[in-house]
PDB file of C-alpha atoms in Angstrom:
ATOM      1  CA  GLN N   1      85.689 -41.796 -65.619  1.00 95.00           C
ATOM      2  CA  VAL N   2      88.631 -43.734 -64.261  1.00 97.00           C
ATOM      3  CA  GLN N   3      91.660 -41.572 -63.550  1.00 98.00           C
ATOM      4  CA  LEU N   4      95.057 -42.216 -62.028  1.00 98.00           C
ATOM      5  CA  VAL N   5      96.818 -38.942 -61.284  1.00 98.00           C
ATOM      6  CA  GLN N   6     100.427 -39.111 -60.198  1.00 98.00           C
ATOM      7  CA  SER N   7     102.544 -36.684 -58.249  1.00 98.00           C
ATOM      8  CA  GLY N   8     105.009 -34.386 -59.946  1.00 98.00           C
ATOM      9  CA  ALA N   9     108.579 -34.808 -61.104  1.00 98.00           C
ATOM     10  CA  GLU N  10     111.326 -35.379 -58.561  1.00 98.00           C
ATOM     11  CA  VAL N  11     115.057 -34.742 -58.550  1.00 98.00           C
ATOM     12  CA  LYS N  12     117.038 -36.722 -56.023  1.00 98.00           C
ATOM     13  CA  GLU N  13     120.678 -37.222 -55.152  1.00 98.00           C
ATOM     14  CA  PRO N  14     122.257 -40.673 -55.243  1.00 98.00           C
ATOM     15  CA  GLY N  15     121.516 -42.624 -52.082  1.00 97.00           C
ATOM     16  CA  ALA N  16     118.310 -40.729 -51.352  1.00 98.00           C
ATOM     17  CA  SER N  17     114.761 -42.057 -51.327  1.00 98.00           C
ATOM     18  CA  VAL N  18     111.717 -40.992 -53.328  1.00 98.00           C
ATOM     19  CA  LYS N  19     108.011 -41.480 -52.691  1.00 98.00           C
ATOM     20  CA  ILE N  20     105.563 -41.140 -55.573  1.00 98.00           C
ATOM     21  CA  SER N  21     101.795 -41.013 -55.219  1.00 98.00           C
ATOM     22  CA  CYS N  22      99.002 -42.217 -57.498  1.00 98.00           C
ATOM     23  CA  LYS N  23      95.550 -40.803 -56.757  1.00 98.00           C
ATOM     24  CA  ALA N  24      92.729 -42.995 -58.080  1.00 98.00           C
ATOM     25  CA  SER N  25      89.228 -41.807 -58.877  1.00 98.00           C
ATOM     26  CA  GLY N  26      86.188 -42.818 -60.876  1.00 98.00           C
ATOM     27  CA  TYR N  27      85.907 -46.376 -59.579  1.00 97.00           C
ATOM     28  CA  THR N  28      85.711 -48.392 -56.368  1.00 97.00           C
ATOM     29  CA  PHE N  29      89.277 -48.133 -55.128  1.00 96.00           C
ATOM     30  CA  THR N  30      89.309 -51.375 -53.157  1.00 95.00           C
ATOM     31  CA  SER N  31      88.139 -53.487 -56.098  1.00 95.00           C
ATOM     32  CA  TYR N  32      91.399 -53.366 -58.030  1.00 96.00           C
ATOM     33  CA  ALA N  33      95.111 -53.838 -57.639  1.00 96.00           C
ATOM     34  CA  ILE N  34      97.515 -51.102 -58.679  1.00 97.00           C
ATOM     35  CA  HIS N  35     100.856 -51.900 -60.261  1.00 98.00           C
ATOM     36  CA  TRP N  36     103.970 -49.822 -60.784  1.00 98.00           C
ATOM     37  CA  VAL N  37     105.911 -49.878 -64.049  1.00 98.00           C
ATOM     38  CA  ARG N  38     108.965 -47.839 -64.875  1.00 98.00           C
ATOM     39  CA  GLN N  39     110.741 -46.801 -68.068  1.00 98.00           C
ATOM     40  CA  ALA N  40     114.301 -45.530 -68.170  1.00 98.00           C
ATOM     41  CA  PRO N  41     115.101 -43.074 -70.987  1.00 97.00           C
ATOM     42  CA  GLY N  42     114.953 -44.873 -74.321  1.00 95.00           C
ATOM     43  CA  GLN N  43     114.403 -48.208 -72.618  1.00 97.00           C
ATOM     44  CA  ARG N  44     111.629 -50.770 -72.311  1.00 97.00           C
ATOM     45  CA  LEU N  45     108.789 -50.864 -69.801  1.00 98.00           C
ATOM     46  CA  GLU N  46     109.778 -52.684 -66.614  1.00 98.00           C
ATOM     47  CA  TRP N  47     107.278 -54.192 -64.174  1.00 97.00           C
ATOM     48  CA  MET N  48     108.050 -53.342 -60.560  1.00 97.00           C
ATOM     49  CA  GLY N  49     105.282 -54.650 -58.332  1.00 97.00           C
ATOM     50  CA  TRP N  50     101.708 -54.313 -57.139  1.00 97.00           C
ATOM     51  CA  ILE N  51      99.419 -53.768 -54.201  1.00 97.00           C
ATOM     52  CA  THR N  52      95.891 -54.999 -53.715  1.00 96.00           C
ATOM     53  CA  ALA N  53      93.916 -52.019 -52.497  1.00 95.00           C
ATOM     54  CA  VAL N  54      91.444 -54.068 -50.464  1.00 93.00           C
ATOM     55  CA  ASN N  55      93.952 -55.559 -48.022  1.00 94.00           C
ATOM     56  CA  GLY N  56      97.336 -54.034 -48.807  1.00 94.00           C
ATOM     57  CA  ASN N  57      98.999 -57.253 -49.954  1.00 95.00           C
ATOM     58  CA  THR N  58     102.041 -56.536 -52.094  1.00 96.00           C
ATOM     59  CA  LYS N  59     104.390 -58.237 -54.495  1.00 95.00           C
ATOM     60  CA  SER N  60     107.565 -56.854 -56.005  1.00 95.00           C
ATOM     61  CA  SER N  61     109.863 -57.925 -58.758  1.00 95.00           C
ATOM     62  CA  GLN N  62     112.899 -59.684 -57.354  1.00 93.00           C
ATOM     63  CA  GLN N  63     115.004 -56.930 -58.886  1.00 93.00           C
ATOM     64  CA  PHE N  64     113.458 -54.366 -56.527  1.00 91.00           C
ATOM     65  CA  GLN N  65     112.868 -56.396 -53.395  1.00 84.00           C
ATOM     66  CA  GLY N  66     114.259 -54.637 -50.370  1.00 89.00           C
ATOM     67  CA  ARG N  67     114.354 -51.249 -52.106  1.00 96.00           C
ATOM     68  CA  VAL N  68     110.747 -50.684 -53.114  1.00 97.00           C
ATOM     69  CA  THR N  69     107.798 -50.306 -50.753  1.00 97.00           C
ATOM     70  CA  ILE N  70     104.264 -50.037 -52.091  1.00 98.00           C
ATOM     71  CA  THR N  71     101.531 -48.810 -49.744  1.00 98.00           C
ATOM     72  CA  ARG N  72      98.022 -47.443 -50.009  1.00 98.00           C
ATOM     73  CA  ASP N  73      95.690 -45.122 -48.142  1.00 98.00           C
ATOM     74  CA  THR N  74      92.149 -46.286 -48.745  1.00 97.00           C
ATOM     75  CA  SER N  75      90.586 -43.139 -47.263  1.00 97.00           C
ATOM     76  CA  ALA N  76      92.564 -41.047 -49.759  1.00 98.00           C
ATOM     77  CA  THR N  77      92.201 -43.610 -52.600  1.00 98.00           C
ATOM     78  CA  THR N  78      95.923 -43.212 -53.152  1.00 98.00           C
ATOM     79  CA  VAL N  79      98.736 -45.653 -53.737  1.00 98.00           C
ATOM     80  CA  TYR N  80     102.356 -44.833 -52.962  1.00 98.00           C
ATOM     81  CA  MET N  81     105.613 -46.248 -54.242  1.00 98.00           C
ATOM     82  CA  GLU N  82     108.753 -45.520 -52.267  1.00 98.00           C
ATOM     83  CA  MET N  83     112.196 -46.435 -53.548  1.00 98.00           C
ATOM     84  CA  SER N  84     115.283 -46.183 -51.396  1.00 97.00           C
ATOM     85  CA  ASN N  85     119.016 -45.965 -52.056  1.00 97.00           C
ATOM     86  CA  LEU N  86     118.541 -44.375 -55.467  1.00 97.00           C
ATOM     87  CA  GLY N  87     121.229 -44.634 -58.105  1.00 97.00           C
ATOM     88  CA  SER N  88     121.586 -43.034 -61.516  1.00 97.00           C
ATOM     89  CA  GLU N  89     120.121 -46.190 -63.058  1.00 97.00           C
ATOM     90  CA  ASP N  90     116.829 -45.393 -61.322  1.00 98.00           C
ATOM     91  CA  THR N  91     116.343 -42.278 -63.445  1.00 98.00           C
ATOM     92  CA  ALA N  92     113.104 -43.119 -65.215  1.00 98.00           C
ATOM     93  CA  VAL N  93     109.449 -42.336 -65.699  1.00 98.00           C
ATOM     94  CA  TYR N  94     107.391 -44.257 -63.165  1.00 98.00           C
ATOM     95  CA  TYR N  95     103.809 -45.223 -64.020  1.00 98.00           C
ATOM     96  CA  CYS N  96     101.014 -46.529 -61.863  1.00 98.00           C
ATOM     97  CA  VAL N  97      98.524 -48.699 -63.685  1.00 98.00           C
ATOM     98  CA  ARG N  98      95.285 -50.413 -62.705  1.00 97.00           C
ATOM     99  CA  ASN N  99      95.036 -54.177 -62.978  1.00 95.00           C
ATOM    100  CA  ARG N 100      91.654 -55.368 -64.180  1.00 91.00           C
ATOM    101  CA  GLY N 101      90.889 -58.968 -63.280  1.00 87.00           C
ATOM    102  CA  GLY N 102      93.386 -61.314 -61.680  1.00 80.00           C
ATOM    103  CA  SER N 103      95.118 -64.645 -61.908  1.00 76.00           C
ATOM    104  CA  GLY N 104      92.734 -67.530 -62.236  1.00 74.00           C
ATOM    105  CA  GLY N 105      90.052 -65.281 -63.612  1.00 77.00           C
ATOM    106  CA  ASN N 106      88.788 -64.725 -67.120  1.00 81.00           C
ATOM    107  CA  ILE N 107      90.750 -61.525 -67.626  1.00 86.00           C
ATOM    108  CA  ASN N 108      93.939 -60.110 -66.237  1.00 89.00           C
ATOM    109  CA  TYR N 109      95.571 -57.019 -67.710  1.00 93.00           C
ATOM    110  CA  PHE N 110      96.488 -53.369 -67.232  1.00 96.00           C
ATOM    111  CA  ASP N 111      93.618 -51.125 -68.264  1.00 95.00           C
ATOM    112  CA  PHE N 112      94.184 -47.556 -67.039  1.00 97.00           C
ATOM    113  CA  TRP N 113      97.549 -45.823 -66.746  1.00 98.00           C
ATOM    114  CA  GLY N 114      98.697 -42.804 -64.791  1.00 98.00           C
ATOM    115  CA  GLN N 115     100.408 -39.983 -66.650  1.00 98.00           C
ATOM    116  CA  GLY N 116     103.840 -40.929 -65.334  1.00 98.00           C
ATOM    117  CA  THR N 117     106.269 -39.305 -62.894  1.00 98.00           C
ATOM    118  CA  LEU N 118     109.808 -38.504 -63.945  1.00 98.00           C
ATOM    119  CA  VAL N 119     112.393 -39.250 -61.280  1.00 98.00           C
ATOM    120  CA  THR N 120     115.863 -37.916 -61.983  1.00 98.00           C
ATOM    121  CA  VAL N 121     118.756 -39.108 -59.863  1.00 98.00           C
ATOM    122  CA  SER N 122     121.728 -36.815 -60.134  1.00 96.00           C
ATOM    123  CA  SER N 123     124.366 -35.283 -57.938  1.00 93.00           C
TER     124      SER N 123
ATOM    125  CA  GLN E   1     114.739 -65.442 -65.013  1.00 78.00           C
ATOM    126  CA  THR E   2     112.280 -65.725 -67.870  1.00 86.00           C
ATOM    127  CA  VAL E   3     112.864 -63.317 -70.726  1.00 95.00           C
ATOM    128  CA  VAL E   4     110.118 -62.076 -73.028  1.00 97.00           C
ATOM    129  CA  THR E   5     111.367 -61.288 -76.505  1.00 97.00           C
ATOM    130  CA  GLN E   6     109.944 -59.007 -79.193  1.00 98.00           C
ATOM    131  CA  GLU E   7     111.377 -57.921 -82.512  1.00 98.00           C
ATOM    132  CA  PRO E   8     113.384 -54.728 -81.812  1.00 98.00           C
ATOM    133  CA  SER E   9     112.061 -53.021 -84.916  1.00 97.00           C
ATOM    134  CA  PHE E  10     109.727 -53.531 -87.818  1.00 97.00           C
ATOM    135  CA  SER E  11     108.740 -51.548 -90.862  1.00 97.00           C
ATOM    136  CA  VAL E  12     105.440 -51.572 -92.748  1.00 97.00           C
ATOM    137  CA  SER E  13     104.119 -49.638 -95.714  1.00 97.00           C
ATOM    138  CA  PRO E  14     100.955 -47.565 -95.315  1.00 97.00           C
ATOM    139  CA  GLY E  15      98.009 -49.866 -95.928  1.00 97.00           C
ATOM    140  CA  GLY E  16     100.130 -52.937 -95.350  1.00 98.00           C
ATOM    141  CA  THR E  17      99.884 -55.694 -92.780  1.00 98.00           C
ATOM    142  CA  VAL E  18     102.420 -56.430 -90.091  1.00 98.00           C
ATOM    143  CA  THR E  19     102.575 -59.037 -87.343  1.00 98.00           C
ATOM    144  CA  LEU E  20     104.599 -58.398 -84.205  1.00 98.00           C
ATOM    145  CA  THR E  21     105.383 -61.293 -81.903  1.00 98.00           C
ATOM    146  CA  CYS E  22     106.027 -61.924 -78.232  1.00 98.00           C
ATOM    147  CA  ALA E  23     107.995 -65.007 -77.242  1.00 97.00           C
ATOM    148  CA  LEU E  24     109.213 -66.699 -74.093  1.00 96.00           C
ATOM    149  CA  SER E  25     112.850 -67.611 -73.595  1.00 92.00           C
ATOM    150  CA  SER E  26     111.607 -70.997 -72.476  1.00 91.00           C
ATOM    151  CA  GLY E  27     108.304 -72.523 -73.425  1.00 92.00           C
ATOM    152  CA  SER E  28     105.249 -71.458 -75.383  1.00 96.00           C
ATOM    153  CA  VAL E  29     102.954 -68.520 -74.826  1.00 96.00           C
ATOM    154  CA  SER E  30      99.359 -69.537 -74.192  1.00 95.00           C
ATOM    155  CA  SER E  31      96.212 -67.895 -72.896  1.00 92.00           C
ATOM    156  CA  SER E  32      97.234 -68.768 -69.350  1.00 93.00           C
ATOM    157  CA  TYR E  33      99.892 -66.049 -69.654  1.00 95.00           C
ATOM    158  CA  TYR E  34      97.125 -63.475 -70.279  1.00 96.00           C
ATOM    159  CA  PRO E  35      99.101 -61.847 -73.107  1.00 97.00           C
ATOM    160  CA  SER E  36      98.305 -58.186 -73.607  1.00 98.00           C
ATOM    161  CA  TRP E  37      99.624 -55.477 -75.890  1.00 98.00           C
ATOM    162  CA  TYR E  38     100.273 -51.774 -75.369  1.00 98.00           C
ATOM    163  CA  GLN E  39     101.043 -48.929 -77.750  1.00 98.00           C
ATOM    164  CA  GLN E  40     103.299 -46.090 -76.711  1.00 98.00           C
ATOM    165  CA  THR E  41     104.230 -42.922 -78.531  1.00 97.00           C
ATOM    166  CA  PRO E  42     107.161 -40.767 -77.383  1.00 94.00           C
ATOM    167  CA  GLY E  43     106.496 -38.867 -74.191  1.00 93.00           C
ATOM    168  CA  GLN E  44     103.157 -40.529 -73.596  1.00 96.00           C
ATOM    169  CA  ALA E  45     101.886 -43.190 -71.229  1.00 97.00           C
ATOM    170  CA  PRO E  46     101.169 -46.580 -72.806  1.00 97.00           C
ATOM    171  CA  ARG E  47      97.734 -47.222 -74.228  1.00 97.00           C
ATOM    172  CA  THR E  48      96.078 -50.617 -73.856  1.00 97.00           C
ATOM    173  CA  LEU E  49      95.355 -52.268 -77.207  1.00 98.00           C
ATOM    174  CA  ILE E  50      94.706 -55.968 -76.699  1.00 97.00           C
ATOM    175  CA  TYR E  51      94.145 -58.102 -73.637  1.00 96.00           C
ATOM    176  CA  ASN E  52      93.510 -61.760 -72.924  1.00 94.00           C
ATOM    177  CA  MET E  53      95.388 -62.543 -76.125  1.00 93.00           C
ATOM    178  CA  ASN E  54      92.733 -61.288 -78.557  1.00 95.00           C
ATOM    179  CA  ILE E  55      90.244 -58.871 -76.971  1.00 96.00           C
ATOM    180  CA  ARG E  56      90.444 -55.292 -78.167  1.00 97.00           C
ATOM    181  CA  SER E  57      90.309 -52.642 -75.503  1.00 96.00           C
ATOM    182  CA  SER E  58      87.565 -50.047 -75.724  1.00 95.00           C
ATOM    183  CA  GLY E  59      88.035 -47.648 -78.620  1.00 96.00           C
ATOM    184  CA  VAL E  60      90.796 -49.617 -80.325  1.00 97.00           C
ATOM    185  CA  PRO E  61      90.286 -49.836 -84.111  1.00 97.00           C
ATOM    186  CA  ASP E  62      89.556 -53.270 -85.513  1.00 96.00           C
ATOM    187  CA  ARG E  63      92.692 -53.151 -87.653  1.00 97.00           C
ATOM    188  CA  PHE E  64      94.459 -54.281 -84.475  1.00 98.00           C
ATOM    189  CA  SER E  65      94.053 -57.953 -83.609  1.00 98.00           C
ATOM    190  CA  GLY E  66      95.718 -60.389 -81.259  1.00 97.00           C
ATOM    191  CA  SER E  67      96.330 -64.100 -81.516  1.00 97.00           C
ATOM    192  CA  ILE E  68      98.655 -66.967 -80.747  1.00 97.00           C
ATOM    193  CA  LEU E  69     100.914 -67.889 -83.667  1.00 96.00           C
ATOM    194  CA  GLY E  70     102.787 -71.097 -83.060  1.00 95.00           C
ATOM    195  CA  ASN E  71     104.373 -70.679 -79.652  1.00 96.00           C
ATOM    196  CA  LYS E  72     104.169 -66.861 -79.529  1.00 97.00           C
ATOM    197  CA  ALA E  73     101.599 -64.189 -78.860  1.00 98.00           C
ATOM    198  CA  ALA E  74     101.061 -61.990 -81.872  1.00 98.00           C
ATOM    199  CA  LEU E  75      99.734 -58.525 -82.642  1.00 98.00           C
ATOM    200  CA  THR E  76      98.626 -57.953 -86.217  1.00 98.00           C
ATOM    201  CA  ILE E  77      97.944 -54.551 -87.725  1.00 98.00           C
ATOM    202  CA  THR E  78      95.949 -54.807 -90.943  1.00 98.00           C
ATOM    203  CA  GLY E  79      95.902 -51.696 -93.100  1.00 97.00           C
ATOM    204  CA  ALA E  80      98.595 -49.815 -91.201  1.00 97.00           C
ATOM    205  CA  GLN E  81      98.225 -46.070 -90.905  1.00 97.00           C
ATOM    206  CA  ALA E  82     100.807 -43.375 -90.325  1.00 96.00           C
ATOM    207  CA  ASP E  83      99.710 -42.817 -86.757  1.00 96.00           C
ATOM    208  CA  ASP E  84     100.360 -46.478 -85.968  1.00 98.00           C
ATOM    209  CA  GLU E  85     104.038 -45.585 -85.911  1.00 98.00           C
ATOM    210  CA  SER E  86     104.793 -46.260 -82.237  1.00 98.00           C
ATOM    211  CA  ASP E  87     106.486 -48.594 -79.818  1.00 98.00           C
ATOM    212  CA  TYR E  88     104.542 -51.744 -79.024  1.00 98.00           C
ATOM    213  CA  TYR E  89     104.968 -53.761 -75.863  1.00 98.00           C
ATOM    214  CA  CYS E  90     103.612 -57.106 -74.812  1.00 98.00           C
ATOM    215  CA  VAL E  91     103.415 -58.247 -71.215  1.00 98.00           C
ATOM    216  CA  LEU E  92     102.937 -61.752 -69.884  1.00 97.00           C
ATOM    217  CA  TYR E  93     101.722 -62.989 -66.525  1.00 95.00           C
ATOM    218  CA  MET E  94     104.207 -65.556 -65.213  1.00 94.00           C
ATOM    219  CA  GLY E  95     102.169 -66.722 -62.246  1.00 91.00           C
ATOM    220  CA  SER E  96     102.762 -66.076 -58.547  1.00 92.00           C
ATOM    221  CA  GLY E  97     101.916 -62.430 -59.097  1.00 93.00           C
ATOM    222  CA  ILE E  98     104.844 -61.815 -61.435  1.00 95.00           C
ATOM    223  CA  TRP E  99     104.594 -59.945 -64.734  1.00 96.00           C
ATOM    224  CA  VAL E 100     107.269 -59.500 -67.390  1.00 97.00           C
ATOM    225  CA  PHE E 101     107.277 -56.997 -70.246  1.00 98.00           C
ATOM    226  CA  GLY E 102     108.848 -57.703 -73.574  1.00 98.00           C
ATOM    227  CA  GLY E 103     111.614 -55.517 -74.905  1.00 97.00           C
ATOM    228  CA  GLY E 104     109.245 -53.634 -77.185  1.00 98.00           C
ATOM    229  CA  THR E 105     109.057 -53.265 -80.965  1.00 98.00           C
ATOM    230  CA  LYS E 106     109.586 -49.943 -82.679  1.00 98.00           C
ATOM    231  CA  LEU E 107     107.221 -49.856 -85.644  1.00 98.00           C
ATOM    232  CA  THR E 108     107.947 -47.568 -88.556  1.00 98.00           C
ATOM    233  CA  VAL E 109     105.275 -46.844 -91.149  1.00 97.00           C
ATOM    234  CA  LEU E 110     106.821 -45.705 -94.429  1.00 92.00           C
TER     235      LEU E 110
END
């Protein structure tokens, strides 16, 4: 069965960086893109960006460009999201999610979600 | 920047029908936006309900349905149950690899 298992909670000081992992299993890793979505406490879901596992192409929301780096390790079937220069507003649960389909195709949506990783930014 | 708008909250009686909507700040939602819907309960990851506007994800009860109503995407729950009390999010594909979530609707069943 498809699983996305994320790394554990992190506590970081303002200005630091954090790197979260998302281990995929149960499917052909290179056949799907993985997206990152975050949710601040009591707030809405917020799309951050994606990576195509087959070739490592990435796209990020303009809001996060320059601060977020998404990478993957195909041998480990793992995707990483690194965010730099953290501020208190980055305190949130971060989710990885698989994208089934793609633009121009018949389907295009998020089908399987990781369990989420809480990142707390506090001095 | 395009904004995707949902009703902040909605209330439905048990057994009743409710329609939640998902609108664009500019323009009409169509199938080319690949509208999809997600249910989230507190402390849990979202669960996929509807994709491609009106296709139910595996295991989703048929009381959940998706459509386009006028210029908005819509999620209808027919015969609401207590455990439908959740937050519901839509997301739209804007093209060029960009996705935008709506603000979410908090549904109360009482």
